[in-house]
């Protein structure tokens, strides 16, 4: 999974892999996204991408089995949507 976001300062798109590679800094303006918790942020983003990829793969495996049940979408995405909404709150855009 490739997680994409927007820098609140410069307004440019940024991928989690760019944040990881830069040690928790914006690849465009060089400022830290979380100065006091850069290591935690980098580790969490790495884990989120890995977990997302795993979830995508296993759900595709389940779907390919064509089981006699459905999955309630909100049971999978509800918590994710809430976390993303918290991250998106008060997004500052320049320009």
Short mmCIF file of N, CA, C and O in Angstrom, two decimals:
data_model
loop_
_atom_site.label_atom_id
_atom_site.label_comp_id
_atom_site.label_asym_id
_atom_site.label_seq_id
_atom_site.Cartn_x
_atom_site.Cartn_y
_atom_site.Cartn_z
N UNK A 1 0.85 -1.16 0.00
CA UNK A 1 0.00 0.00 0.00
C UNK A 1 0.90 1.23 0.00
O UNK A 1 1.90 1.29 0.71
N UNK A 2 0.53 2.20 -0.80
CA UNK A 2 1.24 3.47 -0.86
C UNK A 2 0.36 4.53 -0.21
O UNK A 2 -0.70 4.87 -0.73
N UNK A 3 0.79 5.03 0.93
CA UNK A 3 0.02 6.05 1.64
C UNK A 3 0.48 7.42 1.17
O UNK A 3 1.67 7.71 1.15
N UNK A 4 -0.50 8.25 0.77
CA UNK A 4 -0.20 9.59 0.28
C UNK A 4 -0.89 10.61 1.16
O UNK A 4 -2.02 10.41 1.59
N UNK A 5 -0.21 11.71 1.41
CA UNK A 5 -0.79 12.79 2.19
C UNK A 5 -0.43 14.13 1.59
O UNK A 5 0.08 14.21 0.48
N UNK A 6 -0.69 15.19 2.34
CA UNK A 6 -0.39 16.56 1.92
C UNK A 6 0.33 17.26 3.07
O UNK A 6 -0.14 17.20 4.21
N UNK A 7 1.44 17.90 2.80
CA UNK A 7 2.15 18.67 3.81
C UNK A 7 1.29 19.86 4.21
O UNK A 7 0.85 20.63 3.34
N UNK A 8 1.07 20.05 5.49
CA UNK A 8 0.25 21.16 5.97
C UNK A 8 0.92 22.51 5.76
O UNK A 8 0.27 23.54 5.72
N UNK A 9 2.23 22.52 5.64
CA UNK A 9 2.96 23.78 5.47
C UNK A 9 3.05 24.20 4.01
O UNK A 9 2.69 25.32 3.66
N UNK A 10 3.54 23.31 3.15
CA UNK A 10 3.78 23.70 1.75
C UNK A 10 2.65 23.29 0.82
O UNK A 10 2.61 23.73 -0.32
N UNK A 11 1.74 22.43 1.29
CA UNK A 11 0.59 22.05 0.48
C UNK A 11 0.88 21.04 -0.61
O UNK A 11 0.01 20.74 -1.41
N UNK A 12 2.08 20.49 -0.63
CA UNK A 12 2.45 19.54 -1.68
C UNK A 12 2.15 18.11 -1.25
O UNK A 12 2.18 17.78 -0.06
N UNK A 13 1.85 17.28 -2.25
CA UNK A 13 1.63 15.86 -1.98
C UNK A 13 2.92 15.24 -1.49
O UNK A 13 4.02 15.59 -1.95
N UNK A 14 2.77 14.29 -0.57
CA UNK A 14 3.93 13.58 -0.03
C UNK A 14 3.52 12.13 0.26
O UNK A 14 2.42 11.87 0.74
N UNK A 15 4.38 11.21 -0.11
CA UNK A 15 4.13 9.80 0.14
C UNK A 15 4.84 9.38 1.43
O UNK A 15 5.90 9.92 1.77
N UNK A 16 4.25 8.42 2.13
CA UNK A 16 4.85 7.93 3.37
C UNK A 16 6.29 7.48 3.14
O UNK A 16 7.16 7.74 3.96
N UNK A 17 6.55 6.84 2.00
CA UNK A 17 7.91 6.37 1.74
C UNK A 17 8.90 7.53 1.65
O UNK A 17 10.06 7.40 2.02
N UNK A 18 8.45 8.71 1.20
CA UNK A 18 9.31 9.89 1.17
C UNK A 18 9.59 10.39 2.59
O UNK A 18 10.71 10.82 2.90
N UNK A 19 8.57 10.35 3.43
CA UNK A 19 8.73 10.78 4.82
C UNK A 19 9.68 9.82 5.54
O UNK A 19 10.56 10.25 6.29
N UNK A 20 9.52 8.54 5.29
CA UNK A 20 10.40 7.54 5.89
C UNK A 20 11.85 7.77 5.45
O UNK A 20 12.76 7.80 6.27
N UNK A 21 12.04 7.95 4.13
CA UNK A 21 13.38 8.14 3.58
C UNK A 21 14.06 9.40 4.10
O UNK A 21 15.29 9.45 4.23
N UNK A 22 13.27 10.42 4.41
CA UNK A 22 13.84 11.70 4.87
C UNK A 22 13.93 11.78 6.39
O UNK A 22 14.21 12.84 6.93
N UNK A 23 13.65 10.67 7.07
CA UNK A 23 13.75 10.67 8.53
C UNK A 23 12.67 11.46 9.23
O UNK A 23 12.88 11.98 10.32
N UNK A 24 11.50 11.56 8.61
CA UNK A 24 10.37 12.26 9.23
C UNK A 24 10.25 13.72 8.83
O UNK A 24 9.49 14.47 9.42
N UNK A 25 10.98 14.10 7.79
CA UNK A 25 10.93 15.50 7.32
C UNK A 25 10.18 15.58 5.99
O UNK A 25 10.13 14.63 5.24
N UNK A 26 9.64 16.75 5.71
CA UNK A 26 9.01 17.00 4.42
C UNK A 26 10.10 16.98 3.35
O UNK A 26 11.11 17.68 3.50
N UNK A 27 9.92 16.23 2.29
CA UNK A 27 10.95 16.20 1.25
C UNK A 27 11.04 17.51 0.47
O UNK A 27 12.01 17.74 -0.23
N UNK A 28 10.03 18.37 0.62
CA UNK A 28 10.00 19.62 -0.15
C UNK A 28 10.55 20.81 0.63
O UNK A 28 11.32 21.59 0.11
N UNK A 29 10.14 20.96 1.90
CA UNK A 29 10.63 22.13 2.65
C UNK A 29 11.66 21.76 3.71
O UNK A 29 12.25 22.62 4.34
N UNK A 30 11.87 20.46 3.93
CA UNK A 30 12.90 20.00 4.85
C UNK A 30 12.56 20.08 6.32
O UNK A 30 13.35 19.68 7.17
N UNK A 31 11.38 20.58 6.64
CA UNK A 31 10.97 20.72 8.04
C UNK A 31 10.41 19.39 8.56
O UNK A 31 9.77 18.65 7.83
N UNK A 32 10.63 19.11 9.84
CA UNK A 32 10.09 17.87 10.41
C UNK A 32 8.57 17.92 10.51
O UNK A 32 7.99 18.96 10.79
N UNK A 33 7.96 16.76 10.29
CA UNK A 33 6.50 16.67 10.45
C UNK A 33 6.12 16.56 11.92
O UNK A 33 5.03 16.96 12.31
N UNK A 34 7.00 16.00 12.71
CA UNK A 34 6.78 15.87 14.15
C UNK A 34 8.14 15.88 14.82
O UNK A 34 8.76 14.84 15.03
N UNK A 35 8.61 17.08 15.13
CA UNK A 35 9.99 17.27 15.60
C UNK A 35 10.35 16.39 16.80
O UNK A 35 11.43 15.82 16.85
N UNK A 36 9.46 16.28 17.76
CA UNK A 36 9.76 15.53 18.97
C UNK A 36 9.57 14.02 18.82
O UNK A 36 10.03 13.26 19.68
N UNK A 37 8.90 13.60 17.75
CA UNK A 37 8.56 12.18 17.61
C UNK A 37 8.89 11.65 16.22
O UNK A 37 8.19 10.78 15.70
N UNK A 38 9.97 12.13 15.61
CA UNK A 38 10.31 11.73 14.24
C UNK A 38 10.49 10.22 14.11
O UNK A 38 9.99 9.62 13.16
N UNK A 39 11.19 9.60 15.04
CA UNK A 39 11.43 8.17 14.96
C UNK A 39 10.13 7.39 15.08
O UNK A 39 9.88 6.44 14.34
N UNK A 40 9.28 7.82 16.01
CA UNK A 40 7.98 7.17 16.19
C UNK A 40 7.14 7.31 14.92
O UNK A 40 6.51 6.36 14.46
N UNK A 41 7.15 8.52 14.33
CA UNK A 41 6.39 8.76 13.11
C UNK A 41 6.88 7.88 11.97
O UNK A 41 6.07 7.24 11.28
N UNK A 42 8.17 7.81 11.76
CA UNK A 42 8.74 7.00 10.69
C UNK A 42 8.39 5.52 10.90
O UNK A 42 7.95 4.84 9.96
N UNK A 43 8.56 5.03 12.11
CA UNK A 43 8.22 3.63 12.40
C UNK A 43 6.74 3.35 12.19
O UNK A 43 6.36 2.31 11.64
N UNK A 44 5.89 4.29 12.61
CA UNK A 44 4.45 4.10 12.46
C UNK A 44 4.03 4.11 11.00
O UNK A 44 3.20 3.29 10.58
N UNK A 45 4.61 5.00 10.21
CA UNK A 45 4.27 5.04 8.78
C UNK A 45 4.73 3.77 8.07
O UNK A 45 4.01 3.22 7.24
N UNK A 46 5.92 3.30 8.42
CA UNK A 46 6.42 2.05 7.82
C UNK A 46 5.48 0.89 8.17
O UNK A 46 5.09 0.11 7.30
N UNK A 47 5.08 0.81 9.44
CA UNK A 47 4.18 -0.25 9.88
C UNK A 47 2.82 -0.14 9.21
O UNK A 47 2.22 -1.15 8.83
N UNK A 48 2.32 1.08 9.04
CA UNK A 48 1.00 1.28 8.41
C UNK A 48 1.02 0.82 6.95
O UNK A 48 0.08 0.16 6.49
N UNK A 49 2.08 1.15 6.23
CA UNK A 49 2.15 0.71 4.83
C UNK A 49 2.26 -0.82 4.74
O UNK A 49 1.60 -1.43 3.91
N UNK A 50 3.06 -1.41 5.61
CA UNK A 50 3.20 -2.87 5.60
C UNK A 50 1.89 -3.55 5.97
O UNK A 50 1.48 -4.51 5.33
N UNK A 51 1.23 -3.04 6.99
CA UNK A 51 -0.05 -3.62 7.42
C UNK A 51 -1.12 -3.45 6.35
O UNK A 51 -1.91 -4.37 6.09
N UNK A 52 -1.14 -2.29 5.71
CA UNK A 52 -2.10 -2.06 4.64
C UNK A 52 -1.90 -3.01 3.47
O UNK A 52 -2.87 -3.55 2.91
N UNK A 53 -0.64 -3.24 3.12
CA UNK A 53 -0.34 -4.17 2.04
C UNK A 53 -0.79 -5.58 2.41
O UNK A 53 -1.41 -6.28 1.61
N UNK A 54 -0.51 -5.97 3.65
CA UNK A 54 -0.93 -7.30 4.11
C UNK A 54 -2.45 -7.42 4.07
O UNK A 54 -2.98 -8.44 3.58
N UNK A 55 -3.15 -6.40 4.53
CA UNK A 55 -4.62 -6.43 4.50
C UNK A 55 -5.14 -6.56 3.07
O UNK A 55 -6.05 -7.35 2.80
N UNK A 56 -4.58 -5.79 2.16
CA UNK A 56 -5.00 -5.88 0.75
C UNK A 56 -4.80 -7.29 0.20
O UNK A 56 -5.69 -7.84 -0.46
N UNK A 57 -3.65 -7.87 0.47
CA UNK A 57 -3.33 -9.20 -0.05
C UNK A 57 -4.28 -10.26 0.51
O UNK A 57 -4.83 -11.07 -0.24
N UNK A 58 -4.48 -10.25 1.83
CA UNK A 58 -5.31 -11.30 2.41
C UNK A 58 -6.78 -11.14 2.06
O UNK A 58 -7.49 -12.14 1.86
N UNK A 59 -7.27 -9.91 1.93
CA UNK A 59 -8.66 -9.73 1.51
C UNK A 59 -8.84 -10.19 0.06
O UNK A 59 -9.90 -10.74 -0.28
N UNK A 60 -7.84 -9.99 -0.78
CA UNK A 60 -7.91 -10.49 -2.15
C UNK A 60 -7.93 -12.02 -2.15
O UNK A 60 -8.66 -12.63 -2.92
N UNK A 61 -7.17 -12.63 -1.26
CA UNK A 61 -7.19 -14.10 -1.14
C UNK A 61 -8.57 -14.59 -0.72
O UNK A 61 -9.10 -15.55 -1.29
N UNK A 62 -9.15 -13.92 0.26
CA UNK A 62 -10.49 -14.30 0.72
C UNK A 62 -11.49 -14.14 -0.42
O UNK A 62 -12.31 -15.03 -0.67
N UNK A 63 -11.43 -13.02 -1.14
CA UNK A 63 -12.36 -12.79 -2.25
C UNK A 63 -12.20 -13.84 -3.34
O UNK A 63 -13.19 -14.28 -3.95
N UNK A 64 -10.96 -14.25 -3.59
CA UNK A 64 -10.74 -15.25 -4.65
C UNK A 64 -11.32 -16.61 -4.29
O UNK A 64 -11.57 -17.44 -5.17
N UNK A 65 -11.56 -16.87 -3.02
CA UNK A 65 -12.18 -18.12 -2.60
C UNK A 65 -13.69 -18.13 -2.84
O UNK A 65 -14.33 -19.18 -2.74
N UNK A 66 -14.25 -16.98 -3.12
CA UNK A 66 -15.68 -16.82 -3.33
C UNK A 66 -16.51 -17.48 -2.22
O UNK A 66 -17.36 -18.32 -2.46
N UNK A 67 -16.24 -17.06 -0.97
CA UNK A 67 -16.94 -17.68 0.16
C UNK A 67 -18.42 -17.30 0.17
O UNK A 67 -18.83 -16.34 -0.47
N UNK A 68 -19.16 -18.04 0.94
CA UNK A 68 -20.60 -17.81 1.07
C UNK A 68 -20.90 -16.82 2.19
O UNK A 68 -21.73 -17.06 3.06
N UNK A 69 -20.19 -15.70 2.18
CA UNK A 69 -20.48 -14.61 3.10
C UNK A 69 -19.96 -13.32 2.49
O UNK A 69 -19.20 -13.33 1.53
N UNK A 70 -20.40 -12.22 3.05
CA UNK A 70 -19.90 -10.91 2.66
C UNK A 70 -19.19 -10.30 3.86
O UNK A 70 -19.34 -10.78 4.99
N UNK A 71 -18.44 -9.26 3.60
CA UNK A 71 -17.78 -8.54 4.69
C UNK A 71 -18.37 -7.14 4.74
O UNK A 71 -18.49 -6.47 3.72
N UNK A 72 -18.77 -6.75 5.93
CA UNK A 72 -19.29 -5.41 6.14
C UNK A 72 -18.14 -4.42 5.99
O UNK A 72 -17.17 -4.46 6.76
N UNK A 73 -18.22 -3.56 5.00
CA UNK A 73 -17.13 -2.63 4.69
C UNK A 73 -16.75 -1.76 5.89
O UNK A 73 -15.58 -1.56 6.19
N UNK A 74 -17.75 -1.27 6.61
CA UNK A 74 -17.48 -0.39 7.75
C UNK A 74 -16.71 -1.11 8.85
O UNK A 74 -15.95 -0.48 9.59
N UNK A 75 -16.86 -2.43 8.94
CA UNK A 75 -16.13 -3.16 9.97
C UNK A 75 -14.63 -3.19 9.67
O UNK A 75 -13.82 -3.35 10.58
N UNK A 76 -14.26 -3.00 8.42
CA UNK A 76 -12.86 -2.97 8.02
C UNK A 76 -12.34 -1.54 7.95
O UNK A 76 -11.24 -1.24 8.40
N UNK A 77 -13.15 -0.65 7.40
CA UNK A 77 -12.67 0.70 7.13
C UNK A 77 -13.10 1.76 8.14
O UNK A 77 -12.57 2.87 8.12
N UNK A 78 -14.02 1.43 9.03
CA UNK A 78 -14.56 2.42 9.96
C UNK A 78 -13.50 3.09 10.81
O UNK A 78 -13.41 4.31 10.88
N UNK A 79 -12.66 2.30 11.47
CA UNK A 79 -11.59 2.86 12.30
C UNK A 79 -10.56 3.60 11.47
O UNK A 79 -10.04 4.63 11.89
N UNK A 80 -10.28 3.07 10.28
CA UNK A 80 -9.33 3.73 9.38
C UNK A 80 -9.86 5.10 8.97
O UNK A 80 -9.12 6.09 8.97
N UNK A 81 -11.13 5.14 8.60
CA UNK A 81 -11.74 6.40 8.17
C UNK A 81 -11.70 7.44 9.29
O UNK A 81 -11.44 8.62 9.05
N UNK A 82 -11.94 6.99 10.51
CA UNK A 82 -11.92 7.92 11.64
C UNK A 82 -10.52 8.49 11.87
O UNK A 82 -10.35 9.69 12.12
N UNK A 83 -9.50 7.64 11.77
CA UNK A 83 -8.12 8.11 11.94
C UNK A 83 -7.72 9.07 10.82
O UNK A 83 -7.07 10.09 11.08
N UNK A 84 -8.11 8.75 9.60
CA UNK A 84 -7.80 9.63 8.47
C UNK A 84 -8.50 10.97 8.62
O UNK A 84 -7.93 12.03 8.35
N UNK A 85 -9.74 10.94 9.11
CA UNK A 85 -10.47 12.19 9.33
C UNK A 85 -9.76 13.06 10.37
O UNK A 85 -9.67 14.28 10.21
N UNK A 86 -9.25 12.45 11.43
CA UNK A 86 -8.51 13.20 12.45
C UNK A 86 -7.25 13.83 11.85
O UNK A 86 -6.90 14.95 12.18
N UNK A 87 -6.56 13.08 10.98
CA UNK A 87 -5.36 13.62 10.34
C UNK A 87 -5.69 14.74 9.37
O UNK A 87 -4.89 15.65 9.16
N UNK A 88 -6.86 14.68 8.76
CA UNK A 88 -7.25 15.66 7.75
C UNK A 88 -7.87 16.93 8.35
O UNK A 88 -8.01 17.93 7.66
N UNK A 89 -8.24 16.87 9.61
CA UNK A 89 -8.87 18.01 10.25
C UNK A 89 -7.93 19.22 10.24
O UNK A 89 -6.73 19.10 10.46
N UNK A 90 -8.49 20.35 9.94
CA UNK A 90 -7.75 21.60 9.94
C UNK A 90 -6.57 21.60 8.98
O UNK A 90 -5.53 22.21 9.25
N UNK A 91 -6.72 20.91 7.86
CA UNK A 91 -5.64 20.89 6.86
C UNK A 91 -5.44 22.28 6.32
O UNK A 91 -6.37 22.93 5.83
N UNK A 92 -4.23 22.78 6.42
CA UNK A 92 -3.89 24.13 5.96
C UNK A 92 -3.39 24.03 4.52
O UNK A 92 -2.46 23.29 4.24
N UNK A 93 -3.99 24.76 3.63
CA UNK A 93 -3.54 24.79 2.24
C UNK A 93 -3.09 26.20 1.92
O UNK A 93 -3.73 27.17 2.29
N UNK A 94 -1.98 26.30 1.22
CA UNK A 94 -1.46 27.59 0.84
C UNK A 94 -1.84 27.88 -0.60
O UNK A 94 -1.99 26.97 -1.40
N UNK A 95 -1.96 29.15 -0.92
CA UNK A 95 -2.21 29.52 -2.31
C UNK A 95 -3.60 29.98 -2.58
O UNK A 95 -4.50 30.03 -1.89
#
